[in-house]
CSV table of C-alpha atoms and ligand atoms in Angstrom, one decimal:
chain,number,residue,atom,x,y,z
P,1,MET,CA,77.8,186.5,146.3
P,2,THR,CA,76.4,183.0,147.3
P,3,ALA,CA,77.2,180.9,150.0
P,4,PHE,CA,79.0,177.5,148.7
P,5,ARG,CA,79.6,174.4,150.5
P,6,PHE,CA,81.7,171.4,149.4
P,7,LEU,CA,83.7,168.9,151.0
P,8,VAL,CA,87.8,169.5,149.8
P,9,ASN,CA,90.6,166.6,152.0
P,10,GLY,CA,87.0,165.3,153.9
P,11,ASP,CA,86.7,168.7,155.1
P,12,PRO,CA,83.4,170.3,155.4
P,13,VAL,CA,84.0,174.0,153.5
P,14,GLU,CA,81.7,176.9,153.5
P,15,VAL,CA,83.1,180.2,151.1
P,16,ASP,CA,80.3,183.7,150.6
P,17,LEU,CA,82.3,184.1,147.2
P,18,PRO,CA,81.1,185.3,143.6
P,19,GLY,CA,80.3,181.9,141.6
P,20,MET,CA,81.9,182.2,138.6
P,21,ARG,CA,85.6,183.1,140.5
P,22,ARG,CA,87.7,179.8,139.5
P,23,LEU,CA,88.2,176.4,142.2
P,24,LEU,CA,92.2,177.5,141.8
P,25,ASP,CA,92.3,180.6,143.5
P,26,VAL,CA,89.2,179.4,146.3
P,27,LEU,CA,92.2,176.1,146.6
P,28,ARG,CA,95.4,178.6,147.2
P,29,GLU,CA,93.8,182.8,147.7
P,30,ASP,CA,90.6,181.0,150.0
P,31,LEU,CA,91.7,177.9,151.0
P,32,ALA,CA,94.7,178.6,152.0
P,33,LEU,CA,95.9,175.4,150.0
P,34,THR,CA,98.6,176.0,147.4
P,35,GLY,CA,99.9,173.0,145.9
P,36,THR,CA,97.6,173.3,143.5
P,37,LYS,CA,99.7,175.7,140.9
P,38,GLU,CA,99.0,177.0,138.1
P,39,GLY,CA,100.6,177.3,134.8
P,40,CYS,CA,98.6,178.1,131.8
P,41,GLY,CA,95.2,179.4,133.6
P,42,GLU,CA,93.5,178.6,130.4
P,43,GLY,CA,93.4,174.6,130.4
P,44,GLU,CA,95.6,173.5,129.0
P,45,CYS,CA,99.2,172.2,131.2
P,46,GLY,CA,97.4,170.6,134.3
P,47,ALA,CA,99.6,171.9,137.6
P,48,CYS,CA,95.8,173.3,138.6
P,49,SER,CA,95.0,169.0,139.4
P,50,VAL,CA,91.9,168.2,141.1
P,51,ILE,CA,90.0,165.7,141.7
P,52,LEU,CA,86.2,166.7,141.5
P,53,ASP,CA,84.0,164.3,142.8
P,54,GLY,CA,86.3,161.3,141.3
P,55,GLN,CA,87.6,163.2,138.0
P,56,VAL,CA,90.5,164.5,137.2
P,57,VAL,CA,90.0,168.6,136.7
P,58,ASP,CA,91.5,171.5,135.1
P,59,ALA,CA,90.9,173.8,138.6
P,60,CYS,CA,91.7,177.2,136.7
P,61,LEU,CA,88.5,176.3,134.1
P,62,VAL,CA,85.8,175.9,137.0
P,63,PRO,CA,83.6,177.7,138.0
P,64,ILE,CA,83.1,177.8,141.9
P,65,CYS,CA,79.1,177.0,141.4
P,66,GLN,CA,79.9,173.8,140.2
P,67,VAL,CA,81.8,172.5,142.9
P,68,ASP,CA,78.9,172.9,145.1
P,69,GLY,CA,78.1,170.0,147.0
P,70,SER,CA,80.7,168.5,145.5
P,71,PHE,CA,84.7,166.9,146.5
P,72,VAL,CA,87.7,168.1,145.8
P,73,ARG,CA,90.7,166.0,146.3
P,74,THR,CA,94.2,168.4,146.6
P,75,VAL,CA,97.9,167.3,146.9
P,76,GLU,CA,97.5,168.2,150.5
P,77,GLY,CA,95.3,165.1,150.7
P,78,LEU,CA,97.3,162.7,149.4
P,79,ALA,CA,99.3,161.7,152.2
P,80,HIS,CA,98.1,160.0,155.3
P,81,GLY,CA,97.9,159.8,159.6
P,82,ALA,CA,99.0,163.4,161.2
P,83,GLY,CA,101.6,164.6,164.1
P,84,GLU,CA,104.5,162.1,163.3
P,85,THR,CA,102.7,159.4,162.1
P,86,ARG,CA,102.8,161.5,158.7
P,87,ARG,CA,103.2,159.5,155.4
P,88,LEU,CA,103.7,160.4,151.9
P,89,ASP,CA,101.2,158.4,149.4
P,90,ASP,CA,103.0,155.6,147.9
P,91,LEU,CA,102.5,157.7,144.4
P,92,GLN,CA,104.3,160.7,146.5
P,93,ALA,CA,107.3,158.7,147.7
P,94,ALA,CA,107.3,156.9,143.9
P,95,PHE,CA,107.9,159.9,142.2
P,96,LEU,CA,110.6,160.4,145.2
P,97,GLU,CA,112.4,157.4,144.3
P,98,THR,CA,112.9,157.8,141.0
P,99,GLY,CA,112.9,161.2,140.3
P,100,GLY,CA,109.9,161.9,138.8
P,101,ALA,CA,109.6,165.2,140.3
P,102,GLN,CA,112.4,168.0,139.2
P,103,CYS,CA,111.4,171.3,139.2
P,104,GLY,CA,108.0,170.4,141.0
P,105,ILE,CA,105.6,172.4,139.2
P,106,CYS,CA,104.2,169.3,137.2
P,107,THR,CA,104.5,167.8,140.3
P,108,PRO,CA,101.0,168.4,142.4
P,109,GLY,CA,99.1,168.1,139.2
P,110,MET,CA,100.6,165.1,138.3
P,111,LEU,CA,99.9,162.9,141.7
P,112,MET,CA,96.7,164.0,141.5
P,113,ALA,CA,95.7,162.2,137.7
P,114,ALA,CA,97.6,159.3,139.0
P,115,ARG,CA,95.4,159.5,141.9
P,116,ALA,CA,92.7,159.0,139.9
P,117,TYR,CA,93.7,156.8,137.7
P,118,LEU,CA,95.1,154.2,140.1
P,119,ASP,CA,91.2,155.2,142.1
P,120,ALA,CA,90.4,153.7,139.0
P,121,GLY,CA,91.4,150.9,139.1
P,122,GLY,CA,94.7,151.7,136.1
P,123,GLY,CA,98.1,149.4,136.0
P,124,PRO,CA,101.7,149.5,135.4
P,125,GLU,CA,101.1,149.4,131.7
P,126,ASP,CA,102.7,152.4,130.2
P,127,ASP,CA,100.5,152.5,127.1
P,128,ALA,CA,97.5,153.4,129.8
P,129,ILE,CA,100.0,156.0,132.1
P,130,ARG,CA,100.8,158.0,129.1
P,131,GLU,CA,97.3,158.0,128.2
P,132,ALA,CA,95.9,159.1,131.6
P,133,ILE,CA,98.2,162.6,132.7
P,134,ALA,CA,98.4,162.8,129.2
P,135,GLY,CA,96.7,166.9,130.2
P,136,ASN,CA,99.9,166.7,132.7
P,137,LEU,CA,103.2,168.0,130.1
P,138,CYS,CA,106.2,168.6,132.1
P,139,ARG,CA,108.9,170.8,131.6
P,140,CYS,CA,111.8,168.7,133.1
P,141,THR,CA,112.1,164.8,133.0
P,142,GLY,CA,111.2,163.7,129.9
P,143,TYR,CA,108.4,161.9,131.5
P,144,THR,CA,110.3,158.7,131.7
P,145,LYS,CA,110.1,159.0,135.6
P,146,ILE,CA,107.5,160.0,136.0
P,147,VAL,CA,105.5,157.4,134.3
P,148,GLU,CA,108.4,154.7,135.9
P,149,ALA,CA,106.9,156.4,139.4
P,150,ILE,CA,103.1,155.7,138.9
P,151,ALA,CA,103.5,152.2,137.7
P,152,ASN,CA,105.9,151.7,140.7
P,153,ALA,CA,102.9,152.6,143.0
P,154,ALA,CA,100.4,150.3,140.2
P,155,ALA,CA,102.2,147.9,140.9
P,156,ASP,CA,102.7,147.9,144.7
P,157,LEU,CA,98.9,148.2,144.2
P,158,GLU,CA,98.6,145.0,142.2
P,159,ALA,CA,99.9,142.9,144.7
P,160,GLY,CA,98.6,144.0,147.6
P,161,GLY,CA,100.4,147.4,148.6
P,162,LEU,CA,98.8,150.4,149.2
P,163,ALA,CA,99.6,152.7,146.7
A,201,FES,S1,96.8,176.0,134.9
A,201,FES,FE1,94.9,174.9,134.6
A,201,FES,S2,95.5,174.4,133.0
A,201,FES,FE2,97.3,175.4,133.1
A,202,FES,S1,108.8,168.2,137.3
A,202,FES,FE1,109.5,170.4,136.3
A,202,FES,S2,107.7,170.4,135.0
A,202,FES,FE2,107.9,168.6,135.7
């Protein structure tokens, strides 16, 4: 067992675990952050996507020893504020508006891939959005409404909104 320290959604975390334990299991089982989903467990589906030091990663492929000293963002960290003033991130709101979330299994990972795309300055162009979410599989939506949601959030951001 080794102690690892890192930030999750801005909160300092310390865990004492075997270094090869998957970040996905640490988030879901040790930290009770079950928003991040497991699909394939093999780096193929993107359901477990989180943002690690600004980059989208598959949490099922990342051993916790590689997270020491890093900043992890999960879907739980997207909404703003607390209590009655808590509100959805504009990306989450856009998914809600367009119907970009159906069964919801892919949604947390899609949101994190989209968040990283927007944070990197991505715009509303269809091709660029599809490339940004190419590692995230969805069995329900046909992707059109997901791409529309991300494009809407990107357009709002370019227009000076808060996305
Ligand atoms: S569960 Fe990690 S990529 Fe599928
Ligand atoms: S909404 Fe069901 S897999 Fe994407």
